[in-house]
Structures are given as C-alpha cells and as structure tokens.
Amino acid sequence: MDGKIILVANTPKERVLSGIQPTHESFHLGNYLGAIKQWVDLQNTNDAFYCVVDLHALTVETKPEDFKRRNLASVAQLIALGLDPEKCTLFIQSHVPAHNQLGWVLECMTGFGEASRMTQFKDKSQKAGSDRTVVGLFTYPILQAADILLYQANKVPVGEDQRQHIELTRDLGQRFNSRFGETFTIPEGYILKAGAKINDLQDPTSKMSKSSSSGAGVIELMDAPEINTKKIKSAVTDTGRDVTFDEKEKPGISNLLTIYSALTGKDISQSQADFEGKGYGDFKGAVAEVVVEYLRPVREKANELLKDEAHLNSLLKIGAEKAEAVASQTLKNVYDRMGLIPRG
Ligand code: TYM
C-alpha cells in the first residue's frame, strides 16, 4: 500500500417504479409526455423498474389475441421511446406473482370507504353503471400500491391523474409500517408540471385519453404521420389570434404550446416567441411537423422490434428475473411480519 486514500462515491441510487397499461395498440402523446419521457430520463441516474401492467389491463375486456399483441407492442414502444433494458428493469407485471400476493394483503388493510373515494373508480363506474363495473376496477389502486411498495420505490413518475393513487399507496405503506414495523419505503409521486396533463385536441379541457373520447383528439404514437398531422391541424383552437399561453382563456392553444415545448425542449416563453406575429394556422402546421418528426423514428424502431418477438421475450425474461429478486424479498418480509408461517 502506498498510503493513498481512494474515495469511492457510495451514494445509493434511488429506486424508481412506474407502470403502464397495455390496453391499446398504441400509447398516446399524454402517456409519453406525462410519464414515459420521465422514465427515460430517470433510468440514467436511478435504479429504475418499469412494468407493463397487464393485470390492471384485464379490467378492460379484450380478446386474447389482441391482448397478447398489445403487450408486446407496448414493450416495443417503450424501448423505441428510449427505455434501455441495460439501464432499467423492464418487465411484465404478471411475470412476478408477488404483485397479486401483496395486492391481497393490502386489500385486507384498505377500508371499503377509502377505496370508494378513488375518483378514477367513481368516474369510470358512474359512466358504466354498477352492473357493468368489475370488482377489479374497484381494487385496481390497491394492486397499483402493491406494484410500488414491492420495489421499495422512492419515486413514482406518473401523470397528474395518478396523484390520488400515489396518496393511497403512501397511506397503505404507512399503515403497514406502523402496525407491523418498518417494511416499506414510502414513495413520492414524481409529477412534472410540464406535460403532467396533456389534453384532448378536440376537447382541450379534458385529458387526452383513449377510453373517454372518440379518438379524433388523441395523438397515437404508432399512427401514420398523415393521420397525426390531420388531427393536429383540426385541433380546436380558441377565440383571438395570438399564440399565447393562457390555460383558462386559451386551453386549446395552451395545450398545443405545451406539446410543442415538451418535444422541442424550448420553454413556454421561447415557444410563444417562435410564433409571434403568426396565426393559428401556421402554428398548428409547425406543431404537427414537430410531433410527426419526433415520432417517425419511434414508430420505425417499434415496428422493427416487433419483427423479433423472441428477442423481446428474452429481454422480458431477464427483466422478470431482476424484478422477482427484489419483489420476493419484500413479500417474504411482509408475510413474516404478519405472522404467516413459511412453507417448510
Ligand atoms: P395508464 O396506462 O392509464 O397511464 C400510463 C401513464 O400515462 C399517464 N397519462 C397521462 N399523462 C399526461 N396527460 C395525459 N392525458 C395522460 N394520460 C395518461 C398516466 O398518469 C400514467 O402515468 N394506473 C396507472 C398504471 C399503473 C402504475 C402502477 C403507475 C399500475 N401500476 C404503479 C405507477 C406505478 C395508469 O394510469 O396507467
């Protein structure tokens, strides 16, 4: 030894977890700007776990052959959008049974009234009526809490609409810790201001969502450029002529400015400045071009990846093994602390 002291940076990485439902052939721009874009950034500096939540998606009735395809299409899109399976753990929720197992434990600790207050459940069940609402939709946020708590996540990158589910997760984690001793990390939502709520292009006061709109105001990442250009050019605008950000008076223009700003990396005032003295027509044309050019390589890469299902499956196998190692340890602690007898 020559007496030199070597300092090793030893700050543990923070744990990140998030999930997305494979309910459609394509994710939409709200999914990307509200969540996936942050997932991509966070994988570089955190120990990130991302899952395609196929079990949550069972709350929507889907044909098996469509469901299978949508799961793989989801994985392909996530990789095409920038998730790197070498940097993050990318997996399918049902490949790790501990999600359901912890889900049941947490269901036994959630009040009926507490679950009944979840606004997403209330909205969806009111629309469908109680006979057409499945019980899985009621327990959906509890399974989501299990997804998060299993991985001892510190941060959960999601859009604004998930704030209440993260709050429930925190409550359940704290409840368990205070009854049975420190077991779970209590997570924080990671909800960025810009992009946390992208609105429908035809109804710019409601969030962009495939389940609640005709589709004309939803930009699907996998759609052909002509389709998305047309949708953006037909976006509802507001009275007046200036391209200025004012969510109350000009929700349509503000939504398009948010999209433009998020995809170009310019802030809102720089984005506004790009259109000074120009009309809505020029503005919408420019937004369409930015969106289409941004998505072009994503669509190409996703389609390319989908040609090799065996490769995608092998990536998912590695992801499931990495996820399982963490999840099974948490579940074991949970069972032990609650007094369940381990299998001999
Ligand atoms: P999902 O598939 O409905 O949405 C996936 C992500 O997209 C965000 N999002 C939006 N963000 C901005 N503007 C929009 N218009 C918009 N629409 C959707 C959502 O907030 C979400 O982040 N319940 C979750 C899935 C889930 C999950 C988890 C998330 C299951 N387990 C554990 C985090 C951690 C959901 O909303 O999926």
PDB file of N, CA, C and O in Angstrom, residues 8 62 86 115 171 183 197 203-204 207 213 287 299 307 340:
ATOM      1  N   VAL A   8     -14.417   6.446  -2.681  1.00  0.00           N
ATOM      2  CA  VAL A   8     -15.372   5.813  -3.602  1.00  0.00           C
ATOM      3  C   VAL A   8     -16.743   6.445  -3.380  1.00  0.00           C
ATOM      4  O   VAL A   8     -17.236   6.494  -2.251  1.00  0.00           O
ATOM      5  N   THR A  62     -60.880  -7.651 -23.303  1.00  0.00           N
ATOM      6  CA  THR A  62     -60.131  -7.639 -24.577  1.00  0.00           C
ATOM      7  C   THR A  62     -60.019  -9.069 -25.095  1.00  0.00           C
ATOM      8  O   THR A  62     -59.888 -10.006 -24.302  1.00  0.00           O
ATOM      9  N   GLU A  86     -30.757  -2.377 -20.561  1.00  0.00           N
ATOM     10  CA  GLU A  86     -29.471  -2.498 -19.852  1.00  0.00           C
ATOM     11  C   GLU A  86     -29.407  -1.514 -18.691  1.00  0.00           C
ATOM     12  O   GLU A  86     -28.614  -1.662 -17.777  1.00  0.00           O
ATOM     13  N   ALA A 115     -61.434   3.012  -0.509  1.00  0.00           N
ATOM     14  CA  ALA A 115     -61.339   2.627  -1.929  1.00  0.00           C
ATOM     15  C   ALA A 115     -62.468   3.280  -2.735  1.00  0.00           C
ATOM     16  O   ALA A 115     -62.288   3.638  -3.900  1.00  0.00           O
ATOM     17  N   ASP A 171     -50.463   5.977   2.089  1.00  0.00           N
ATOM     18  CA  ASP A 171     -51.260   5.671   3.286  1.00  0.00           C
ATOM     19  C   ASP A 171     -51.144   4.190   3.653  1.00  0.00           C
ATOM     20  O   ASP A 171     -50.976   3.839   4.815  1.00  0.00           O
ATOM     21  N   THR A 183     -41.279  -1.673   7.039  1.00  0.00           N
ATOM     22  CA  THR A 183     -41.180  -2.698   5.998  1.00  0.00           C
ATOM     23  C   THR A 183     -41.074  -2.059   4.617  1.00  0.00           C
ATOM     24  O   THR A 183     -40.326  -2.515   3.761  1.00  0.00           O
ATOM     25  N   LYS A 197     -50.455  16.879 -17.592  1.00  0.00           N
ATOM     26  CA  LYS A 197     -51.805  16.648 -18.126  1.00  0.00           C
ATOM     27  C   LYS A 197     -51.869  17.201 -19.546  1.00  0.00           C
ATOM     28  O   LYS A 197     -51.947  18.413 -19.748  1.00  0.00           O
ATOM     29  N   ASP A 203     -61.182  18.451 -27.294  1.00  0.00           N
ATOM     30  CA  ASP A 203     -61.861  18.917 -26.077  1.00  0.00           C
ATOM     31  C   ASP A 203     -60.754  19.300 -25.080  1.00  0.00           C
ATOM     32  O   ASP A 203     -60.449  18.554 -24.150  1.00  0.00           O
ATOM     33  N   PRO A 204     -60.132  20.444 -25.318  1.00  0.00           N
ATOM     34  CA  PRO A 204     -58.894  20.756 -24.590  1.00  0.00           C
ATOM     35  C   PRO A 204     -59.062  21.091 -23.110  1.00  0.00           C
ATOM     36  O   PRO A 204     -58.084  21.494 -22.474  1.00  0.00           O
ATOM     37  N   LYS A 207     -58.586  15.580 -20.248  1.00  0.00           N
ATOM     38  CA  LYS A 207     -57.288  14.954 -20.546  1.00  0.00           C
ATOM     39  C   LYS A 207     -57.370  14.042 -21.781  1.00  0.00           C
ATOM     40  O   LYS A 207     -58.433  13.455 -22.057  1.00  0.00           O
ATOM     41  N   SER A 213     -62.764   9.273 -25.249  1.00  0.00           N
ATOM     42  CA  SER A 213     -63.032  10.198 -26.359  1.00  0.00           C
ATOM     43  C   SER A 213     -63.164   9.426 -27.668  1.00  0.00           C
ATOM     44  O   SER A 213     -62.865   8.243 -27.740  1.00  0.00           O
ATOM     45  N   VAL A 287     -46.587  22.722 -35.149  1.00  0.00           N
ATOM     46  CA  VAL A 287     -46.722  21.703 -34.081  1.00  0.00           C
ATOM     47  C   VAL A 287     -46.815  20.316 -34.734  1.00  0.00           C
ATOM     48  O   VAL A 287     -46.157  19.354 -34.300  1.00  0.00           O
ATOM     49  N   ARG A 299     -41.762   5.148 -34.258  1.00  0.00           N
ATOM     50  CA  ARG A 299     -42.665   4.194 -34.907  1.00  0.00           C
ATOM     51  C   ARG A 299     -41.849   3.161 -35.698  1.00  0.00           C
ATOM     52  O   ARG A 299     -42.115   1.962 -35.634  1.00  0.00           O
ATOM     53  N   LYS A 307     -40.685  -7.281 -35.097  1.00  0.00           N
ATOM     54  CA  LYS A 307     -40.417  -8.384 -36.033  1.00  0.00           C
ATOM     55  C   LYS A 307     -39.685  -9.523 -35.335  1.00  0.00           C
ATOM     56  O   LYS A 307     -39.596 -10.618 -35.861  1.00  0.00           O
ATOM     57  N   LEU A 340     -47.425 -15.018   9.041  1.00  0.00           N
ATOM     58  CA  LEU A 340     -47.740 -16.175   8.193  1.00  0.00           C
ATOM     59  C   LEU A 340     -46.590 -17.182   8.333  1.00  0.00           C
ATOM     60  O   LEU A 340     -45.422 -16.776   8.368  1.00  0.00           O
TER      61      LEU A 340
END
